Coordinates of C-alpha atoms in Angstrom, one line a residue:
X1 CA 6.6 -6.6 -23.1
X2 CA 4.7 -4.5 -25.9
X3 CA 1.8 -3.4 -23.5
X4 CA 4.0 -2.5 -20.7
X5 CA 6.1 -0.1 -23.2
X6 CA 2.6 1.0 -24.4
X7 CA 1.5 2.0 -20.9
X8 CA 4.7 3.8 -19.9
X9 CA 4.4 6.1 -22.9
X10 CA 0.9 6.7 -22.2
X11 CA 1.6 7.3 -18.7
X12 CA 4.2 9.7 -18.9
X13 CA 3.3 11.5 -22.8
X14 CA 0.3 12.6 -20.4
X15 CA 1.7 14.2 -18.0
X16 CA 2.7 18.0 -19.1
X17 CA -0.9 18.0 -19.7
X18 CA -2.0 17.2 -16.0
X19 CA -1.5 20.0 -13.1
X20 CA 1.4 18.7 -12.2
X21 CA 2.9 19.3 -8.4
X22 CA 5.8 17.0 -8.2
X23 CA 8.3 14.5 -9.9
X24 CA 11.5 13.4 -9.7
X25 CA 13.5 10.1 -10.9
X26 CA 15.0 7.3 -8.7
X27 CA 17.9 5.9 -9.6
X28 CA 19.1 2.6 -8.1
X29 CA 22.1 0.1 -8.8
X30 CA 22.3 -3.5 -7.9
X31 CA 25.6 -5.6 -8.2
X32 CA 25.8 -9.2 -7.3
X33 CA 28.1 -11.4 -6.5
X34 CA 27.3 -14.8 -5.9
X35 CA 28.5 -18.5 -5.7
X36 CA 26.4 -21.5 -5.5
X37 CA 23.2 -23.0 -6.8
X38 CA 22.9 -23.8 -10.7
X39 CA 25.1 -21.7 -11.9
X40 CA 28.8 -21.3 -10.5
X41 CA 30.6 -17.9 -10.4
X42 CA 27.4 -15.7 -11.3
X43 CA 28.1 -12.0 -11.8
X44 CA 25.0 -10.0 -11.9
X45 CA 24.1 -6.0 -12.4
X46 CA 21.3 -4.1 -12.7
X47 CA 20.6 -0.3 -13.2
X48 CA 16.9 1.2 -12.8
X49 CA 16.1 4.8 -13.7
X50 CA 12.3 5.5 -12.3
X51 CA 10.6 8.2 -13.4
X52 CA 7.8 9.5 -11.1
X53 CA 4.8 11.8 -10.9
X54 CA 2.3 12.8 -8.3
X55 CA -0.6 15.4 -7.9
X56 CA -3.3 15.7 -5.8
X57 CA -7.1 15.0 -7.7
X58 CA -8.8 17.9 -5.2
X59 CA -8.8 17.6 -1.7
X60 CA -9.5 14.0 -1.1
X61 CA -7.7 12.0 -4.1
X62 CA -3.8 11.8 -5.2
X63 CA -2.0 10.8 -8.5
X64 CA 0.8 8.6 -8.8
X65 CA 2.7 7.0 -11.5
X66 CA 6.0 5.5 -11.6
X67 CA 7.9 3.5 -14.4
X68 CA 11.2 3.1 -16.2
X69 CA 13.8 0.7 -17.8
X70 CA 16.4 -1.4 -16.1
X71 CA 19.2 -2.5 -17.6
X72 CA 20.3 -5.8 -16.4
X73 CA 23.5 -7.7 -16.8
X74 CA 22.2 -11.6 -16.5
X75 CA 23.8 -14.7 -18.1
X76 CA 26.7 -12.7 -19.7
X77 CA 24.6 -10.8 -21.5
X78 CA 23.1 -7.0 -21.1
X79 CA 19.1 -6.8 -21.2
X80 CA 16.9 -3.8 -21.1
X81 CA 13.9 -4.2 -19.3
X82 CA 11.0 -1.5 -19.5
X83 CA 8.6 -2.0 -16.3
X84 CA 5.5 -0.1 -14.7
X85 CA 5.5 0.1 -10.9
X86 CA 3.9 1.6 -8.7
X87 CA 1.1 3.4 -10.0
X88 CA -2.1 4.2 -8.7
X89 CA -4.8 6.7 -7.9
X90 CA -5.7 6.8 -4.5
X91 CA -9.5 8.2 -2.7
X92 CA -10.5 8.9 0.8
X93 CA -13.7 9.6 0.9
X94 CA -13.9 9.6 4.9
X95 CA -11.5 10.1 7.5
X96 CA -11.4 6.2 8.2
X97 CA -11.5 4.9 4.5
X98 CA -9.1 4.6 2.4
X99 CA -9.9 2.9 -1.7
X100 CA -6.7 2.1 -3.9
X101 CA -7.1 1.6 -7.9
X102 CA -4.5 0.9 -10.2
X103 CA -0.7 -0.8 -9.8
X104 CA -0.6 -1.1 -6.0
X105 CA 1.3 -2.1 -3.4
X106 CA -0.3 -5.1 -1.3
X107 CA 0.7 -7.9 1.2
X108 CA -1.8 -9.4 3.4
X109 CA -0.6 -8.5 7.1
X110 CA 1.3 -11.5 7.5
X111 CA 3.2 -11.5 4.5
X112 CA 3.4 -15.2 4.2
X113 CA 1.4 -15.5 1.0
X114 CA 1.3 -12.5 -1.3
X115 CA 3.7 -9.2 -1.5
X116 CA 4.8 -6.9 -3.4
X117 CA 3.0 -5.2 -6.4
X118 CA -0.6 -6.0 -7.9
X119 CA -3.0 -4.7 -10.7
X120 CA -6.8 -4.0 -9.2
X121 CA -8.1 -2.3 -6.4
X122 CA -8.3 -2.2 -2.5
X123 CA -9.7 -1.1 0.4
X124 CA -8.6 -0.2 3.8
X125 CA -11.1 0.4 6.8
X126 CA -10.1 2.0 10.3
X127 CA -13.1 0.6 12.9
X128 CA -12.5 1.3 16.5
X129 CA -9.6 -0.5 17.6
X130 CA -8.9 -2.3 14.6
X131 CA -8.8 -2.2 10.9
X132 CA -10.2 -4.1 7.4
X133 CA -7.7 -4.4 4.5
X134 CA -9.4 -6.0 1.5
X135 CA -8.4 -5.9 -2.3
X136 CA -9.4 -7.6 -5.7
X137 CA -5.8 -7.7 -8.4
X138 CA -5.0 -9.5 -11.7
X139 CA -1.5 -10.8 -12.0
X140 CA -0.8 -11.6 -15.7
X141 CA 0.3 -8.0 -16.5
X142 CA 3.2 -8.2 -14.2
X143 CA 6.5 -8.5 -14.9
X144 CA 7.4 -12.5 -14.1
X145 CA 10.7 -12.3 -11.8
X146 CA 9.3 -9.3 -9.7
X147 CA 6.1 -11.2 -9.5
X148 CA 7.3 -14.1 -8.3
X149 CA 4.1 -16.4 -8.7
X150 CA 5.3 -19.9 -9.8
X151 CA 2.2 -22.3 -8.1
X152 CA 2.2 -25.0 -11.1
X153 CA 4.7 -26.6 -13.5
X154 CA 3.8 -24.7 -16.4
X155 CA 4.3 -21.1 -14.2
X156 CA 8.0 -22.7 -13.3
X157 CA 8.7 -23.7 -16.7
X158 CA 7.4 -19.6 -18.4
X159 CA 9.6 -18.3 -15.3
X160 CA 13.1 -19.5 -16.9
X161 CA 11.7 -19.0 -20.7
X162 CA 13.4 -15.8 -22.0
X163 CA 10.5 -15.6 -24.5
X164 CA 7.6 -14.8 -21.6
X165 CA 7.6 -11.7 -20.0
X166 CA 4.3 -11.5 -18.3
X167 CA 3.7 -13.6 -15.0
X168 CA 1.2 -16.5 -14.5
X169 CA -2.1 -15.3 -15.3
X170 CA -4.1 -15.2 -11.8
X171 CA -7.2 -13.4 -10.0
X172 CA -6.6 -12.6 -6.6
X173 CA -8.4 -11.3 -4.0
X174 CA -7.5 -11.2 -0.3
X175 CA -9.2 -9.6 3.0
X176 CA -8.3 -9.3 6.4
X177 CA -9.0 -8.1 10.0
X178 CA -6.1 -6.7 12.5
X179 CA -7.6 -6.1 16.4
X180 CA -5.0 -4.0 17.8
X181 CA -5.1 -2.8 21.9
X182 CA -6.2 -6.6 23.1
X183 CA -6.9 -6.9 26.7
X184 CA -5.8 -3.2 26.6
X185 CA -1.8 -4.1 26.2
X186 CA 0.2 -4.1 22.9
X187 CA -1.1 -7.2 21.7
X188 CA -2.8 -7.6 18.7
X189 CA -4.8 -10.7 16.5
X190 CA -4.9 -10.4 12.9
X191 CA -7.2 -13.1 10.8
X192 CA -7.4 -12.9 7.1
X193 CA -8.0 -15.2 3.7
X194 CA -6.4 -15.1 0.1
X195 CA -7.7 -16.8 -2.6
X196 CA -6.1 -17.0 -6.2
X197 CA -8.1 -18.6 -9.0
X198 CA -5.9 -19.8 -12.1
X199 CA -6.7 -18.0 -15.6
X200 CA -3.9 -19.8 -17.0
X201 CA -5.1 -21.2 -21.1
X202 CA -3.4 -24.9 -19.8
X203 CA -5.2 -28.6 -19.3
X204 CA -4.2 -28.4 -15.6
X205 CA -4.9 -25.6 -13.6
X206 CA -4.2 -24.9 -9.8
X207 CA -6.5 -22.9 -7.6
X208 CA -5.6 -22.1 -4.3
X209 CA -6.7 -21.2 -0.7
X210 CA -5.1 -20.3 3.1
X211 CA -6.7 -19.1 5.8
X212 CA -4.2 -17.3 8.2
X213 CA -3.6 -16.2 11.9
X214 CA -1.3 -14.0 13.6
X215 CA -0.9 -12.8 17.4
X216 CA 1.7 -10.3 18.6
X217 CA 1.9 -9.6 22.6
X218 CA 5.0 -7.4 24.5
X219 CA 6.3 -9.5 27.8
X220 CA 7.3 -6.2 29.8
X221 CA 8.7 -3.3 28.1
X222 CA 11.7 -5.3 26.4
X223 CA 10.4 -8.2 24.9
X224 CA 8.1 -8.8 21.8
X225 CA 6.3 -12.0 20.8
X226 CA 4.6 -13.0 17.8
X227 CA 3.1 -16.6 16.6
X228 CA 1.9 -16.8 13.0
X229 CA -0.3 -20.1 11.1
X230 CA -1.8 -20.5 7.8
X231 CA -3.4 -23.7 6.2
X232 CA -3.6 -23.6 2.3
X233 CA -5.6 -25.9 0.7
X234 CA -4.7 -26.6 -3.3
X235 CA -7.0 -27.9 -6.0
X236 CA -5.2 -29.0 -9.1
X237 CA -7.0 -30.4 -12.7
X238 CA -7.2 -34.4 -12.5
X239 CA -6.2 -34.4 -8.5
X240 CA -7.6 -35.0 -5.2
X241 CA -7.6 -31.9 -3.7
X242 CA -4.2 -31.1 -1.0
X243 CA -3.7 -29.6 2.6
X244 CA -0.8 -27.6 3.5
X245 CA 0.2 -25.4 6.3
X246 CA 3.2 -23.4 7.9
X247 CA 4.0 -22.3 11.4
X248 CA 6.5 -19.4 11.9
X249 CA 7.1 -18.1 15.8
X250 CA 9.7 -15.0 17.1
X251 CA 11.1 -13.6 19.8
X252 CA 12.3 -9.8 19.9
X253 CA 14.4 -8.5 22.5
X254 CA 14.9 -4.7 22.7
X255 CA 18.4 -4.4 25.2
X256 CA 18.3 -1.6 27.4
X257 CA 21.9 -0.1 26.0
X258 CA 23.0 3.5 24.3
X259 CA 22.6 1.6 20.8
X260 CA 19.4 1.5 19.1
X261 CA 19.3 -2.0 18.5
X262 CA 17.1 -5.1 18.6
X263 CA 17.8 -9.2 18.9
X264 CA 15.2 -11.6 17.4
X265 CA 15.4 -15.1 17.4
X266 CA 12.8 -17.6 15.8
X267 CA 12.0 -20.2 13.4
X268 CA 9.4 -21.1 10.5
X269 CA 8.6 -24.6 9.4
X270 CA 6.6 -25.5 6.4
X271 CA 4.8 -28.7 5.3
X272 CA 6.8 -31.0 2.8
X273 CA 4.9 -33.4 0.1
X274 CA 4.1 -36.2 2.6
X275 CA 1.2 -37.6 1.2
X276 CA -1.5 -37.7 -1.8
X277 CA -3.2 -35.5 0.8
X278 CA -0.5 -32.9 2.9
X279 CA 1.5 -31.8 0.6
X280 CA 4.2 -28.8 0.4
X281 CA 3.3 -25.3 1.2
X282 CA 3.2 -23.2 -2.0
X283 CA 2.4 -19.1 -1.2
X284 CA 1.0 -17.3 -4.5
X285 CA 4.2 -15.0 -4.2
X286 CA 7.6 -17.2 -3.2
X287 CA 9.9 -15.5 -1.0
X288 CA 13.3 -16.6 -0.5
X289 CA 14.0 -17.9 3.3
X290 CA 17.3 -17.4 3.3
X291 CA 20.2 -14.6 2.6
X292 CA 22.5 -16.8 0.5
X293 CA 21.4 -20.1 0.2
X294 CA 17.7 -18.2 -0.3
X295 CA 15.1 -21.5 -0.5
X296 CA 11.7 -20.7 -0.7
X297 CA 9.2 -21.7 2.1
X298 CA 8.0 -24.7 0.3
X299 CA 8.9 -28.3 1.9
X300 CA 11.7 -25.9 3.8
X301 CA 11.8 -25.1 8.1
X302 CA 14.8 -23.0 9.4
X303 CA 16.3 -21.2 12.9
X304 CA 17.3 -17.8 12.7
X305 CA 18.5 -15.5 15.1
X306 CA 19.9 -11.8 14.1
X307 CA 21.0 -8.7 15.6
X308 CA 20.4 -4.7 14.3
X309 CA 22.2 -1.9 15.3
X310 CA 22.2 1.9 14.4
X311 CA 25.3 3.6 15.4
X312 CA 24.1 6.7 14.0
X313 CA 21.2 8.2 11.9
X314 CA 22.3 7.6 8.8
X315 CA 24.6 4.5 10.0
X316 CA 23.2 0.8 10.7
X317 CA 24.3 -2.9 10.7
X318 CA 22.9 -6.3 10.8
X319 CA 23.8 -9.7 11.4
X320 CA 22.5 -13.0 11.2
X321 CA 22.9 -16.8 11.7
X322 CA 20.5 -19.4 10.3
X323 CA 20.5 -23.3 10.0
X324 CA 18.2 -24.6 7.3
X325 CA 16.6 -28.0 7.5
X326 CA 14.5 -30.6 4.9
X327 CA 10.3 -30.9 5.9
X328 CA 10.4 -33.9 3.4
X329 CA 13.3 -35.5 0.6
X330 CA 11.8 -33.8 -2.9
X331 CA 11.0 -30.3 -2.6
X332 CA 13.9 -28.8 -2.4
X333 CA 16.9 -29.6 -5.1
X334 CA 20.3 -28.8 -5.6
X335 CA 22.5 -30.5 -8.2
X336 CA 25.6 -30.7 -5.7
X337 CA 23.3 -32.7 -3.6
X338 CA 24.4 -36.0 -2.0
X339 CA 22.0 -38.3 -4.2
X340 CA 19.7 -40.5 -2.4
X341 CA 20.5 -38.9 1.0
X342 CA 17.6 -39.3 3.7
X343 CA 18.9 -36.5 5.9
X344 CA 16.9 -33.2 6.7
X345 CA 19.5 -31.2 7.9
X346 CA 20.9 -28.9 5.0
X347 CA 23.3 -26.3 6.8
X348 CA 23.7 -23.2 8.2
X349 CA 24.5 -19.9 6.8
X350 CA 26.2 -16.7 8.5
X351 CA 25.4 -13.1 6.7
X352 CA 25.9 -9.5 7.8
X353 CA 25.4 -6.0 6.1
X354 CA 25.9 -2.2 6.5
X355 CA 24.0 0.4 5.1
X356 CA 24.6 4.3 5.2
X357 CA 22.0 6.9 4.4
X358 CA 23.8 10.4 4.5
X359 CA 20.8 11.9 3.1
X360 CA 17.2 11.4 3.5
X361 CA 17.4 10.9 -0.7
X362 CA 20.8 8.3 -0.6
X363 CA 21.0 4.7 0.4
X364 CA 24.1 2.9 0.2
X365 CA 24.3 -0.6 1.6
X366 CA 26.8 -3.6 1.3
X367 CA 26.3 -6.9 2.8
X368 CA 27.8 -10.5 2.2
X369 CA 27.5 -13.8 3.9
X370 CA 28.3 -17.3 3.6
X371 CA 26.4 -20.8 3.4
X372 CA 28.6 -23.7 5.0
X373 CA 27.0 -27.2 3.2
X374 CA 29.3 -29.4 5.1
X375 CA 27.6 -28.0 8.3
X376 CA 24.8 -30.3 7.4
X377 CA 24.4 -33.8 5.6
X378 CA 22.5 -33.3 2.6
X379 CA 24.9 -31.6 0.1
X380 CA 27.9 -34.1 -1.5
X381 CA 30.9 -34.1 0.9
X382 CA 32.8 -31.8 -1.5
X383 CA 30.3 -29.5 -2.3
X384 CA 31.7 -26.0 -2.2
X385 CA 31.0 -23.3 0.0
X386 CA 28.4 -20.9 -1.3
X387 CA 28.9 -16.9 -0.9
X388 CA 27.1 -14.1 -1.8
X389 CA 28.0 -10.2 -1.9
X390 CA 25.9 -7.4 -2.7
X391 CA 26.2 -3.9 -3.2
X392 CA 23.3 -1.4 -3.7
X393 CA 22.8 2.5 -4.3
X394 CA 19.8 4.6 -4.5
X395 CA 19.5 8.3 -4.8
X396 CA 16.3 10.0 -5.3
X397 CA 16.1 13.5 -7.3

C-alpha cells in the first residue's frame, strides 16, 4: 500500500510544475445491498474521490494521470483505500499508430481473459481493413480486488487476507488481429493470444496460455450474430500440463419501434475439472457471469436473454433473465448447497436497472434483481432466496 501512496503523491506534488491544460475530480458512490453467498445480510458502501490531470506533450503525445482514496464500508468496518488508476502517457507517431506506456486500460477484443487496468505498455496498429492491438503489463502493482487475478491457491488465499494489498505477481503480454469489412458486409474475425507467466516467490507456480477466436456477421439490417472460442492450456509446478476451453454464442435483435432498444439472447459454457487432463477454465482476470448470483466462468455455462431501452437521452432501462447450470460437481461452491448433489442445474435469476444521466457529467443508476435457488436442484431445499440492490452516483467536475 506504501508504494501506491508514494506514487500518488509523486503524481500529483508534480503537477503545478507541468503546463497544465485540464483537471477536474470524479466523484462516485457505491451502495450495496445484497443477500446470499457467505455472508448473509451484507451491507456494503463505497465513496471514491479521483483526482485527474491531462496535457498534451506537443502535438503528437498527451498526459494523463488519475488517482485517489476510496473509502469503503466492508465487513462492518470503514476502510480507506488509496489507489492509482488510470494513468498513462500516450504517443502517435503516425496517423495509424498508436503506443501506450504507463497504468492502462487493456482487454484483449474478446474480453474473455483479461480486462480492466494494467502496468506496461501497448500498441495499436490500423492496417487496411483491420487492426493489431498488442501490449506487454506487470500485475503485482495492482490493487488485488480490482485486479481480479486469482489463477492458483495461493492468489485465492492473498485475495481474502486483509494483510496483502498488491495482486498476484504476473507478466502478461497479449496480441491480437481484428479483420473488419469481411466479404465486404459487417462481419468481422478477430484472432488473438495471451500469455501470463507466474512471478509469484511460491513452490508451485501456474503459467498459463489461450488462443482465442471471434466472428461477428449482421443477418439483414436487424439482426446481429457473434460466436466466440478460446482454448487455454495451464501448466502448474509438479503437474501434467491441463486443456481448457469456453464457447460463448449471441444473438442481437435491433426491433424496428420508436424506442431505441435492442434484444439479445445467448449462452456461454465453460469447461469443468473432468479429468487429470481438461480441466476448468480459469481467465487471468475473473469476471462474474451473473448479476446476483455473479459465478465466475470457471466450471460454470449459463442462458441469458435481456432487453435495453432508452426512453430518452439521458433516460434508459434494462432487463434480464438468466438460468445458470454446473459444467462439472467441484468448481463452483456454495455453503447452502445440497451436499452430495449430482445435479447441474443451479437456478435462474431475474435482474433489472435504470439509469439517468441529466448531464453529460452525472450518472445515476439503480438496479436490483433476484436469484430463485429452488428453480434448480443444486442448492438445499430451504435455501433462501438471494437479492441484490444497487445504487450508484457519479458526477464529474
Amino acid at each position: 500500500m506504501k508504494r501506491n501512496l508514494t506514487a500518488l503523491v509523486f503524481f500529483f506534488g508534480i503537477i503545478p510544475f507541468c503546463f497544465s491544460q485540464d483537471f477536474g475530480v470524479v466523484l462516485n458512490q457505491n451502495a450495496l445491498v445484497s443477500k446470499g453467498g457467505e455472508k448473509i445480510g451484507i451491507t456494503e458502501y463505497s465513496g471514491t474521490a479521483i483526482p485527474w490531470f491531462a496535457a498534451p506533450l506537443g502535438s503528437r503525445a498527451d498526459l494523463y494521470f488519475s488517482g485517489g482514496i476510496s473509502a469503503r464500508y466492508e465487513d462492518e468496518a470503514l476502510k480507506p483505500l488509496p489507489e492509482l488508476y488510470r494513468s498513462e502517457i500516450t504517443w502517435n507517431p503516425l496517423a495509424s499508430l498508436r503506443l501506450e506506456l504507463g497504468r492502462i486500460p487493456f482487454r484483449e477484443n474478446l474480453s474473455a481473459v483479461m480486462t480492466g487496468l494494467f502496468d506496461g505498455a501497448a500498441a495499436g496498429f490500423n492496417l487496411g481493413g483491420g487492426s493489431v492491438n498488442a501490449g506487454v503489463f506487470y500485475t503485482g502493482l495492482l490493487y488485488k480486488k480490482t485486479a481480479h487475478i486469482y489463477l492458483g491457491a495461493q492468489d485465492r488465499e492473498d485475495y481474502y487476507d486483509t494483510n496483502v494489498y498488491f495482486a498476484s505477481r504476473r507478466v502478461v503480454a497479449a496480441l491480437h488481429w481484428e479483420k473488419t469489412g469481411i466479404f465486404d458486409t459487417g462481419s468481422s474475425l478477430v484472432l488473438g493470444g495471451v500469455c501470463q507467466f507466474d512471478g509469484n516467490d511460491t513452490a508451485t507456480r501456474v503459467h498459463s496460455q489461450w488462443l482465442e477466436a471471434q466472428f461477428t456477421a449482421p443477418l439483414g439490417t436487424r439482426f446481429n450474430t457473434l460466436s466466440a472460442a478460446v482454448f487455454e492450456l495451464a501448466e502448474e509446478t509438479g503437474e501434467d500440463p491441463r486443456a481448457a476451453f469456453a464457447l460463448s454464442a449471441e444473438l442481437q435483435w435491433f426491433p424496428a419501434a420508436a424506442l431505441s432498444g435492442v434484444w439479445t439472447i445467448g449462452g456461454s459454457f465453460a469447461s469443468g475439472a473432468w479429468n487429470d487432463r481438461l480441466g476448468s477454465f480459469v481467465p487471468l482476470t475473473a469476471k462474474a457471469q451473473g448479476k446476483v448470483l455473479r459465478p465466475m466462468l470457471s466450471g460454470i455455462a449459463l442462458a441469458e436473454t435481456a432487453y435495453s431501452v432508452r426512453f430518452h437521452r439521458s433516460f434508459s432501462a434494462a432487463i434480464s433473465g438468466a438460468y445458470f447450470f454446473r459444467t462439472d460437481k467441484t468448481t463452483y461452491a456454495a455453503p447452502d448447497m445440497n451436499a452430495g448433489t449430482a445435479s447441474p442445474l443451479l437456478g435462474g435469476e431475474l435482474y433489472g436497472s435504470l439509469s439517468w444521466a441529466p448531464f453529460s457529467d452525472v450518472l445515476v443508476s439503480l438496479g436490483g434483481g433476484v436469484f430463485l435457488p429452488q428453480t434448480g436442484k443444486v442448492f438445499s431445499p430451504d435455501a433462501p432466496v438471494k437479492y441484490r440492490v444497487e445504487l450508484a452516483a457519479g458526477i464529474s467536475l
